[in-house]
Structures are given as C-alpha cells and as structure tokens.
Amino acid sequence: MERSSSAQVKDVDNISKLPNDVLLLILSRLSTEEAIRTSVVSKRWEHVWKQLSHLVFNIPRIINSTELRDSLNRVDILITKVINNHRGHLESCVINHFPYHGVTGILNTWIQSVTCVKHTKVLTLTNDFLCRNPTNKIFDIPTNSFSHPSLTSLSLSSYILRSSHPLINCSNLKTLKLVLITAPEVGVFNRVLTSCPSLEVLVLDIVCVDNKSGVPLKIENNTLKVLHVQAMHYIDGIQVSATSLDILIIEDASFGRDGFFLRSPKLQFDRNFWAPGRFVPHMSYNISQEENSIVHEEFMNNIPRPFFRSVAIMAASMSVSVDLRNQTQVERLRQVLRLWTRKMMGLEIIFKQDYNDATTTEENSESWHKKFWKDNINKDAFPSAKFRVKTVWMNNFSGSEEEFAFASCLIKQGTVVDKMMIKTSSLPPRKKLEIEAAVVKLEALQTEDERELTIHCF
C-alpha cells in the first residue's frame, strides 16, 4: 500500500495543469533568473517563461550570486540567448549593465533587440560604473536608438551624453527619466527635450560639466503633465512653458529665483520656495478629478521615494489646488499628505472655485460632503494623525461649509503647528468681513491650553 500511495502522489502535478496565464502570473512573482530555471521542471514548463511580459537583467547581481562571476562573457551570451528565445512582445525590460557592455557594442545589440524586435514599451537602462573591473572609456549609444514607435517610456541612469543623437526623433516617448546624466553643456539637454515633443512625464537629475554660456534649460512642451527636477548642477536657470502641467517638483537646483521662469496656467502658487539663504524643496500639485489620472499614478508610485528621501534631512513645502466638493480630489489630497513622514515647512491650499462639473452637483454635495466632513471632524484624522505642518496658507477661501470643515480638521487634530494664514486681501469688503467672522469661529475651536496656533488674515 505504501508503494501505491507513493506512486499516486508522484503522479499528481496539479500546478502543471493550470492554464498558461495562471502559470505566467506565478512566474511574474519570481526574478527573471528564477523564472527561466523553471524550464527544467518538466516539458510543460519548458517554454512558459518565454511569454513573460517583463524581463529584468541585473548583471552585477547575477555575477555576484552565481558561479559565473569569473566569466562575464558567459553571462552576456546567456542574456542574448534569453532575449532571442523570448516569444512575443515585452511590456517592460530592465538592464543594469557594466560600462564595458557599451564599449564592446553588446549593449547596443540588446537595445536594438528589445526595442525593434520585442517592441518593449518601458525600457530602463542603468550603467553600473561601480563594478569590480570598470572601464573608463566613454561609449556612445547610436543615433535613433530609442525612436521605435512601441517604446513609450525610457529611463536612463548614470550615463554621459556627449550629444543628443541617441534621443533624436523620439516623438514616441511619453515618459523620460534622466538620472545622474552628465553632458558637456546645457544645449545637449535642450536638444534632447526638443526631440521628445510628446512627453507627459519628465524626471531630471542632470549635470553640465562646463556650462559657461549662461543658457538656461528650456522645456517647452504642451503635453507635459509632470515635471520632477531631482537635481540640476552647473545649470544657470530653467524656463518652463507647459500648458498641461499638473505637477511641478523641484528638489535641488544650482540656480536662484532669478533663474526660474514658469508659464503653466494650471499650476497656482504664491509661496516663494527660495527661502532666505537657501533653496527649499517644493512641490506644486493641481489635483485632477480624472478617473484614470497618469499624474496621480506617477505621483503615488514613483515620486515619493526619491523626493521624501531628499527632504528627510531638510524642510520642504507644497502647494496644492483642490476642489473640496469633489470626492476623487479630496481622497487624492488625503493620499498625498499621508506620504509625508516629516513635518512640512509650508502647505499652501488653493481652493478651486469652479464647481460646475457633473461630479459636484447639489445632490452629490448633500449625500457625500456632509457625511465625510462630519466623520472627519468627530473621529477620523485628516489626512493622518501623524502629519504636521508648520504654516498653512489658504487662498480662495470662501468660508463654505467644506472649507470651514477642512480648516477645523487641521486645527482640532493639531495638524497645523504655528500659523494658519487665510487670504482676504483680494476680496470685496463685505466678503472680507464674512471670512474674518469665520476666522473668529476657527480660533474658538482651540482650548486655552492649545493657543500656540495663531490664525491670521492677510
């Protein structure tokens, strides 16, 4: 009986009986190397990995974790074989390589294969120059390497761009991330950006080796929705003209207030983030009610990690435009503010005055707004119990039920530490008196022991 029982167990392989899409879901949780190894499990598994939609080749990790560490050439051959044997198209591909891969030309072969043959949509390339046997040679990526129509997102990290040729004719790109990218002069970056007219997301961490021309970085793009400047070194200024821009983040810049020009009608902010003596990281966000917002998706998935890493040791400020009568926008505001783990220096709230869209009807207002703000005033933390901000500035404050309830939440929960500033200077006298009366009510929300917060009109 024991033999029969053993034979019965041996014959059962329920996992292999699963359909391909389920097996691919399982493989997607593994690293690319682990997924490929499953090809030896059985005949059923032999070719499943070849249909994966995402491939990641982290060559330094492969070298350090296998017996192949003394045979880089074998690793290169295996990666080439994997790319060639893969079936169908790729959603994304990540290649973290050594500098010599560019010098020998094999990197260009891989780029050509994943873009023109595999039709990869999202490509991430990292030049790992901290390898054990680095080469100091600078390699060139060929012209038009990233202009294939299928490629919509490109991320380059730790490269030297001697010219803009690799990124010529890239109207296909909607997302471009240049991280730790060095160029001889700012004109290289200007030509790159001119060659990418369809961008919606742009992330920059760039350096100019010798920029004595005084020419600023110029970004003129009416499709751009997110601009994230992580760092700009030895660049005299930045000129941005982007009519669709919803998010602007500047973490670090070598230029001063005089070197900054912005024409973006959707972004509103009055706070000067060039504080006396130093630059303060700043974020401006025009929250949209679009159901599927690439802006909010980019913010939640990609922006917080690098941004909050940089503000961990310094103060930062934020300006946000929001319609408090729109449930989607209020929830997005809550999500954004929940990400802050340190005290914010300044939060500027610009209340939107356009309440004419279909999502802000009176019927909707009665059913959703009152319950939401009542719950938050009485029990829930908005945006979170831990969030703190030194000063809150409120523009376009009308004294509406939602705005008053929002301000009350910030006061009762101790969110605002020092000051709450409400702008009334642009209002007619009668309206100004109404707002000042609302301010008196807000002041009354504090107990005698909590009078550290001051509320002013300006």
C-alpha positions as a printed NumPy array, in Angstrom:
array([[  0.   ,   0.   ,   0.   ],
       [  2.851,   2.34 ,   0.725],
       [  4.197,   1.875,  -2.812],
       [  0.751,   2.554,  -4.271],
       [  0.33 ,   5.691,  -2.152],
       [  3.773,   6.926,  -3.139],
       [  3.084,   6.345,  -6.827],
       [ -0.217,   8.192,  -6.531],
       [  1.411,  11.271,  -5.025],
       [  4.179,  11.215,  -7.614],
       [  1.715,  11.25 , -10.485],
       [ -0.175,  14.325,  -9.214],
       [  1.066,  17.63 , -10.649],
       [ -1.873,  19.99 , -10.378],
       [  0.229,  23.128, -10.912],
       [  1.32 ,  21.998, -14.37 ],
       [ -2.319,  21.529, -15.303],
       [ -3.035,  25.207, -14.774],
       [ -3.555,  27.413, -17.856],
       [ -0.639,  29.483, -19.186],
       [ -1.933,  32.804, -17.89 ],
       [ -2.001,  31.44 , -14.331],
       [  1.497,  29.969, -14.666],
       [  2.741,  33.301, -16.003],
       [  1.218,  35.034, -13.002],
       [  3.204,  32.694, -10.766],
       [  6.417,  33.309, -12.722],
       [  5.889,  37.078, -12.57 ],
       [  6.48 ,  36.895,  -8.81 ],
       [  9.96 ,  35.441,  -9.409],
       [ 13.134,  37.078, -10.645],
       [ 13.878,  36.6  , -14.346],
       [ 16.673,  34.103, -13.498],
       [ 14.351,  32.07 , -11.249],
       [ 11.581,  32.091, -13.847],
       [ 13.951,  30.778, -16.544],
       [ 15.133,  27.969, -14.252],
       [ 11.572,  26.582, -14.12 ],
       [ 12.062,  25.44 , -17.727],
       [ 13.795,  22.299, -16.384],
       [ 10.886,  21.319, -14.119],
       [  9.011,  19.44 , -16.846],
       [  8.063,  19.548, -20.522],
       [  5.021,  21.624, -19.568],
       [  7.204,  24.363, -18.039],
       [  9.901,  24.391, -20.701],
       [  8.608,  27.333, -22.732],
       [  6.269,  29.128, -20.309],
       [  8.85 ,  31.743, -19.235],
       [  9.278,  32.79 , -22.868],
       [  5.899,  34.519, -22.699],
       [  6.742,  36.735, -19.714],
       [  5.874,  40.373, -20.311],
       [  8.613,  41.754, -18.038],
       [ 12.335,  40.899, -18.068],
       [ 14.95 ,  42.175, -15.603],
       [ 18.684,  41.662, -16.19 ],
       [ 20.661,  42.847, -13.171],
       [ 24.126,  41.787, -14.292],
       [ 26.062,  42.837, -11.135],
       [ 23.666,  40.754,  -9.039],
       [ 23.913,  37.793, -11.423],
       [ 27.713,  37.909, -11.31 ],
       [ 27.84 ,  38.145,  -7.513],
       [ 25.329,  35.374,  -6.864],
       [ 26.416,  32.635,  -9.3  ],
       [ 29.409,  30.596, -10.303],
       [ 29.62 ,  32.761, -13.425],
       [ 31.393,  35.603, -11.625],
       [ 34.669,  34.755, -13.405],
       [ 33.064,  34.516, -16.802],
       [ 31.345,  37.762, -17.777],
       [ 31.305,  36.642, -21.377],
       [ 29.147,  33.624, -20.476],
       [ 26.628,  35.914, -18.775],
       [ 26.478,  38.133, -21.854],
       [ 25.863,  35.112, -24.089],
       [ 23.104,  33.841, -21.787],
       [ 21.324,  37.234, -21.734],
       [ 21.498,  37.46 , -25.513],
       [ 20.073,  33.948, -25.743],
       [ 17.231,  34.777, -23.332],
       [ 16.237,  37.857, -25.332],
       [ 16.367,  35.953, -28.636],
       [ 14.393,  32.976, -27.272],
       [ 11.681,  35.108, -25.717],
       [  8.405,  34.928, -27.597],
       [  6.135,  37.856, -28.328],
       [  6.436,  41.443, -27.146],
       [  7.545,  42.939, -23.829],
       [  5.742,  45.385, -21.603],
       [  8.967,  46.311, -19.859],
       [ 12.665,  45.462, -19.769],
       [ 15.308,  46.462, -17.211],
       [ 19.038,  46.14 , -17.968],
       [ 21.596,  47.004, -15.3  ],
       [ 24.952,  46.566, -17.021],
       [ 28.674,  47.299, -16.695],
       [ 30.395,  50.074, -18.721],
       [ 32.274,  47.586, -20.896],
       [ 28.942,  46.378, -22.344],
       [ 28.692,  49.728, -24.09 ],
       [ 32.289,  49.695, -25.282],
       [ 32.027,  46.206, -26.822],
       [ 28.729,  47.029, -28.527],
       [ 26.675,  44.252, -26.939],
       [ 24.533,  46.79 , -25.065],
       [ 23.525,  48.35 , -28.372],
       [ 22.622,  44.871, -29.649],
       [ 20.385,  44.312, -26.63 ],
       [ 18.746,  47.733, -27.057],
       [ 18.074,  47.019, -30.721],
       [ 16.569,  43.612, -29.897],
       [ 14.262,  44.723, -27.071],
       [ 13.009,  47.803, -28.923],
       [ 12.77 ,  46.792, -32.59 ],
       [ 12.112,  43.041, -32.185],
       [ 10.455,  42.714, -28.765],
       [  8.587,  46.057, -29.111],
       [  9.25 ,  46.891, -25.458],
       [  7.042,  49.689, -24.103],
       [  9.021,  50.572, -20.955],
       [ 12.83 ,  50.392, -21.031],
       [ 15.124,  51.053, -18.056],
       [ 18.914,  51.173, -18.546],
       [ 21.455,  51.642, -15.742],
       [ 25.205,  51.935, -16.245],
       [ 26.759,  50.346, -13.169],
       [ 30.112,  52.139, -13.163],
       [ 30.98 ,  50.861,  -9.659],
       [ 31.806,  47.385, -10.921],
       [ 34.933,  45.484,  -9.919],
       [ 36.662,  45.826, -13.282],
       [ 35.312,  49.068, -14.682],
       [ 36.471,  50.657, -17.886],
       [ 36.96 ,  54.381, -18.038],
       [ 36.1  ,  54.521, -21.705],
       [ 33.028,  56.545, -22.637],
       [ 30.786,  54.738, -25.072],
       [ 28.241,  56.146, -27.48 ],
       [ 24.704,  54.888, -27.904],
       [ 23.843,  55.039, -31.638],
       [ 21.533,  57.653, -33.127],
       [ 17.8  ,  56.878, -33.022],
       [ 18.284,  54.036, -30.527],
       [ 15.063,  54.932, -28.702],
       [ 12.793,  56.12 , -31.513],
       [ 10.836,  52.907, -32.093],
       [  7.055,  53.651, -32.053],
       [  6.338,  50.957, -29.436],
       [  8.69 ,  52.479, -26.855],
       [  6.739,  54.955, -24.726],
       [  8.813,  55.129, -21.534],
       [ 12.6  ,  55.408, -21.176],
       [ 14.727,  55.669, -18.044],
       [ 18.494,  56.241, -18.293],
       [ 20.757,  56.259, -15.24 ],
       [ 24.484,  57.054, -14.875],
       [ 25.419,  57.891, -18.469],
       [ 27.447,  60.593, -20.181],
       [ 25.649,  62.141, -23.153],
       [ 28.26 ,  63.702, -25.383],
       [ 25.497,  64.671, -27.82 ],
       [ 21.733,  64.418, -28.19 ],
       [ 21.981,  61.839, -31.018],
       [ 20.748,  58.8  , -29.029],
       [ 17.475,  60.633, -28.31 ],
       [ 16.812,  62.21 , -31.687],
       [ 13.324,  61.777, -33.21 ],
       [ 11.753,  60.438, -30.02 ],
       [  8.202,  61.683, -30.515],
       [  7.147,  58.195, -29.372],
       [  8.245,  58.816, -25.761],
       [  5.641,  59.835, -23.176],
       [  7.904,  59.317, -20.165],
       [ 11.59 ,  60.249, -19.967],
       [ 13.72 ,  59.914, -16.848],
       [ 17.326,  61.133, -16.956],
       [ 19.008,  60.296, -13.641],
       [ 22.683,  61.06 , -12.95 ],
       [ 23.152,  62.088, -16.568],
       [ 26.115,  64.291, -17.487],
       [ 26.506,  66.401, -20.632],
       [ 29.218,  68.844, -21.723],
       [ 26.769,  71.759, -21.94 ],
       [ 23.084,  72.518, -21.42 ],
       [ 22.428,  72.653, -25.174],
       [ 22.619,  68.834, -25.279],
       [ 19.68 ,  68.574, -22.877],
       [ 17.737,  71.287, -24.708],
       [ 18.08 ,  69.401, -27.984],
       [ 17.02 ,  66.153, -26.307],
       [ 13.869,  67.758, -24.922],
       [ 13.04 ,  69.325, -28.283],
       [ 13.285,  65.846, -29.826],
       [ 10.673,  64.497, -27.369],
       [  7.56 ,  66.624, -28.07 ],
       [  5.023,  64.088, -26.734],
       [  6.327,  63.814, -23.17 ],
       [  3.82 ,  63.638, -20.323],
       [  6.296,  62.789, -17.536],
       [  9.822,  64.202, -17.281],
       [ 12.297,  63.465, -14.462],
       [ 15.672,  65.214, -14.416],
       [ 18.81 ,  64.671, -12.341],
       [ 21.385,  66.235, -14.643],
       [ 24.843,  67.831, -14.635],
       [ 26.657,  70.078, -17.088],
       [ 30.43 ,  69.738, -16.995],
       [ 31.253,  73.153, -18.376],
       [ 28.312,  75.488, -18.869],
       [ 29.738,  78.977, -19.299],
       [ 27.226,  80.105, -21.896],
       [ 24.601,  81.233, -19.392],
       [ 21.946,  79.405, -21.454],
       [ 19.106,  78.043, -19.265],
       [ 17.453,  74.668, -19.579],
       [ 14.393,  75.173, -21.789],
       [ 11.303,  72.996, -21.507],
       [  8.584,  73.931, -23.99 ],
       [  6.008,  71.178, -24.161],
       [  2.214,  71.458, -24.11 ],
       [  1.642,  67.744, -23.423],
       [  3.847,  67.643, -20.299],
       [  1.877,  66.855, -17.118],
       [  4.595,  66.004, -14.58 ],
       [  7.98 ,  67.726, -14.215],
       [ 10.224,  66.41 , -11.452],
       [ 13.598,  68.115, -11.092],
       [ 15.598,  65.968,  -8.684],
       [ 18.802,  67.939,  -9.232],
       [ 20.367,  70.385, -11.703],
       [ 24.058,  71.132, -11.261],
       [ 26.046,  73.853, -13.062],
       [ 22.95 ,  74.995, -14.934],
       [ 22.148,  78.697, -14.709],
       [ 18.358,  78.502, -14.82 ],
       [ 15.254,  76.789, -16.073],
       [ 12.484,  78.106, -18.341],
       [  9.287,  76.04 , -18.389],
       [  6.375,  76.62 , -20.728],
       [  3.868,  73.788, -20.301],
       [  0.141,  74.468, -20.54 ],
       [ -0.876,  70.962, -19.345],
       [  1.461,  70.767, -16.333],
       [ -0.26 ,  69.437, -13.176],
       [  2.76 ,  68.588, -11.013],
       [  5.985,  70.546, -10.595],
       [  8.595,  69.291,  -8.134],
       [ 11.964,  70.939,  -7.634],
       [ 14.188,  69.203,  -5.081],
       [ 17.563,  70.765,  -5.705],
       [ 18.798,  73.466,  -8.041],
       [ 22.011,  75.387,  -8.565],
       [ 20.15 ,  78.456,  -9.794],
       [ 18.358,  81.166,  -7.816],
       [ 14.906,  82.72 ,  -8.026],
       [ 16.008,  84.951, -10.907],
       [ 16.861,  81.877, -12.957],
       [ 13.38 ,  80.384, -12.696],
       [ 10.614,  81.086, -15.236],
       [  7.32 ,  79.195, -15.352],
       [  4.35 ,  79.557, -17.672],
       [  1.799,  76.963, -16.644],
       [ -1.807,  78.167, -16.223],
       [ -2.974,  75.025, -14.364],
       [ -0.453,  75.48 , -11.548],
       [ -1.064,  78.184,  -8.956],
       [  1.215,  79.04 ,  -6.067],
       [  2.146,  82.256,  -4.274],
       [  4.702,  80.912,  -1.822],
       [  8.305,  81.658,  -2.666],
       [ 10.258,  78.436,  -2.211],
       [ 13.545,  80.294,  -2.432],
       [ 13.587,  80.938,   1.299],
       [ 16.156,  83.42 ,   2.642],
       [ 19.6  ,  81.943,   2.36 ],
       [ 18.742,  78.603,   0.771],
       [ 16.522,  76.727,  -1.634],
       [ 13.614,  74.782,  -0.148],
       [ 12.364,  71.651,  -1.943],
       [  8.919,  72.443,  -3.276],
       [  6.022,  70.574,  -4.83 ],
       [  3.047,  72.081,  -6.669],
       [  0.13 ,  69.788,  -7.493],
       [ -3.075,  70.623,  -9.337],
       [ -5.285,  67.682,  -8.321],
       [ -7.494,  66.41 , -11.129],
       [-10.789,  64.533, -10.936],
       [ -9.922,  62.344, -13.94 ],
       [-10.798,  58.754, -13.11 ],
       [ -7.566,  57.357, -14.556],
       [ -5.   ,  60.052, -13.944],
       [ -1.45 ,  59.414, -15.159],
       [ -0.444,  62.354, -12.975],
       [ -1.696,  60.843,  -9.724],
       [ -0.447,  57.385, -10.675],
       [  3.044,  58.77 , -11.309],
       [  2.944,  60.679,  -8.044],
       [  1.877,  57.766,  -5.859],
       [  4.056,  55.087,  -7.498],
       [  7.287,  56.838,  -8.444],
       [  7.726,  60.293,  -6.923],
       [  7.562,  59.73 ,  -3.139],
       [ 10.63 ,  57.513,  -2.684],
       [ 13.27 ,  59.835,  -4.175],
       [ 11.522,  63.031,  -3.079],
       [ 10.989,  62.108,   0.542],
       [ 14.488,  60.663,   0.72 ],
       [ 15.853,  64.118,  -0.095],
       [ 13.547,  66.02 ,   2.266],
       [ 14.275,  63.714,   5.187],
       [ 17.097,  65.994,   6.322],
       [ 15.574,  69.345,   5.399],
       [ 12.319,  71.268,   5.311],
       [ 10.022,  71.212,   2.296],
       [  6.893,  72.975,   1.127],
       [  3.906,  72.133,  -1.016],
       [  1.195,  73.986,  -2.928],
       [ -1.929,  72.086,  -3.876],
       [ -5.061,  73.081,  -5.817],
       [ -8.131,  71.095,  -4.794],
       [-11.929,  71.105,  -5.084],
       [-13.242,  70.03 ,  -1.674],
       [-16.625,  69.21 ,  -3.208],
       [-15.097,  66.554,  -5.415],
       [-14.733,  63.185,  -3.686],
       [-11.949,  61.989,  -6.003],
       [ -9.862,  65.099,  -5.415],
       [-10.33 ,  65.012,  -1.639],
       [ -9.259,  61.36 ,  -1.475],
       [ -6.2  ,  62.128,  -3.613],
       [ -5.298,  65.023,  -1.321],
       [ -5.524,  62.657,   1.642],
       [ -3.282,  60.107,  -0.13 ],
       [ -0.688,  62.752,  -0.975],
       [ -0.459,  64.189,   2.528],
       [ -0.304,  60.737,   4.101],
       [  3.038,  60.202,   2.355],
       [  4.774,  62.905,   4.404],
       [  6.785,  61.398,   7.231],
       [  8.435,  64.629,   8.414],
       [  6.981,  67.98 ,   9.387],
       [  6.255,  70.116,   6.34 ],
       [  7.512,  73.69 ,   6.439],
       [  4.623,  75.2  ,   4.496],
       [  1.403,  73.949,   2.911],
       [ -0.411,  76.259,   0.522],
       [ -4.005,  75.278,  -0.273],
       [ -5.627,  76.86 ,  -3.33 ],
       [ -9.348,  76.134,  -3.245],
       [-10.784,  75.709,  -6.719],
       [-13.749,  77.921,  -7.461],
       [-15.148,  76.034, -10.463],
       [-17.897,  73.764,  -9.158],
       [-19.818,  73.358, -12.413],
       [-18.732,  69.863, -13.426],
       [-21.061,  66.894, -13.19 ],
       [-19.323,  65.472, -10.136],
       [-20.12 ,  68.484,  -7.946],
       [-23.918,  68.731,  -8.128],
       [-26.028,  69.792,  -5.155],
       [-27.412,  66.275,  -4.862],
       [-23.9  ,  64.864,  -4.673],
       [-22.962,  67.576,  -2.199],
       [-25.777,  66.701,   0.171],
       [-25.07 ,  62.982,   0.136],
       [-21.293,  62.877,   0.324],
       [-19.803,  66.115,   1.667],
       [-21.697,  66.43 ,   4.924],
       [-21.102,  62.848,   5.992],
       [-17.416,  62.976,   5.05 ],
       [-16.604,  66.18 ,   6.902],
       [-18.776,  65.277,   9.874],
       [-16.915,  61.968,  10.237],
       [-13.536,  63.667,   9.942],
       [-14.286,  66.387,  12.462],
       [-15.616,  63.937,  15.034],
       [-13.321,  60.92 ,  14.732],
       [-11.153,  60.462,  11.639],
       [ -7.738,  62.025,  11.136],
       [ -7.447,  64.138,   8.003],
       [ -5.084,  63.458,   6.418],
       [ -3.437,  61.383,   9.17 ],
       [ -2.763,  61.563,  12.873],
       [  0.992,  61.922,  12.28 ],
       [  1.021,  64.647,   9.621],
       [  2.255,  68.052,  10.832],
       [  2.857,  71.327,   9.009],
       [  4.44 ,  74.493,  10.38 ],
       [  2.325,  77.002,   8.42 ],
       [ -0.801,  76.579,   6.287],
       [ -1.716,  79.236,   3.728],
       [ -5.243,  79.242,   2.301],
       [ -6.086,  81.035,  -0.939],
       [ -9.574,  81.465,  -2.447],
       [-11.073,  80.688,   0.969],
       [-14.796,  81.394,   0.611],
       [-15.964,  80.252,   4.025],
       [-18.032,  77.441,   2.51 ],
       [-19.126,  74.513,   4.661],
       [-16.461,  72.242,   3.168],
       [-13.62 ,  74.749,   3.515],
       [-14.586,  75.613,   7.099],
       [-14.806,  71.914,   7.986],
       [-11.417,  71.273,   6.363],
       [ -9.776,  74.092,   8.331],
       [-11.479,  72.812,  11.503],
       [ -9.993,  69.342,  10.966],
       [ -6.491,  70.766,  10.67 ],
       [ -6.948,  72.769,  13.898],
       [ -8.675,  70.128,  16.051],
       [ -6.205,  67.421,  15.082],
       [ -3.205,  69.612,  15.793],
       [ -2.027,  69.316,  12.184],
       [ -1.001,  72.994,  11.964],
       [  1.783,  73.766,  14.413],
       [  2.452,  77.527,  14.187],
       [  0.235,  79.533,  11.826],
       [ -2.867,  79.319,   9.672],
       [ -2.942,  82.176,   7.159],
       [ -6.156,  82.932,   5.245],
       [ -6.023,  85.303,   2.3  ],
       [ -8.693,  88.035,   2.31 ],
       [ -6.823,  90.961,   0.743],
       [ -8.274,  90.317,  -2.723],
       [-11.893,  90.051,  -1.52 ],
       [-14.563,  92.778,  -1.596],
       [-15.22 ,  94.405,   1.824],
       [-18.461,  92.503,   2.559],
       [-16.956,  89.126,   1.753],
       [-13.853,  90.023,   3.706],
       [-15.98 ,  90.592,   6.818],
       [-17.631,  87.189,   6.36 ],
       [-14.263,  85.451,   6.193],
       [-12.976,  87.33 ,   9.231],
       [-16.067,  86.14 ,  11.132],
       [-15.267,  82.572,  10.089],
       [-11.706,  83.058,  11.37 ],
       [-13.079,  84.021,  14.799],
       [-15.02 ,  80.737,  14.854],
       [-11.886,  78.807,  13.912],
       [ -9.958,  80.471,  16.751],
       [-12.69 ,  79.406,  19.171],
       [-12.02 ,  75.749,  18.333],
       [ -8.806,  75.858,  20.364],
       [ -8.854,  75.35 ,  24.107],
       [ -6.971,  77.702,  26.396],
       [ -4.131,  75.17 ,  26.607],
       [ -3.848,  74.993,  22.802],
       [ -3.352,  78.658,  22.   ],
       [  0.046,  78.064,  20.393],
       [ -1.541,  78.216,  16.923],
       [ -2.203,  81.691,  15.532],
       [ -4.754,  82.322,  12.785],
       [ -4.36 ,  85.448,  10.658],
       [ -5.874,  87.071,   7.596],
       [ -3.512,  88.521,   5.018]])
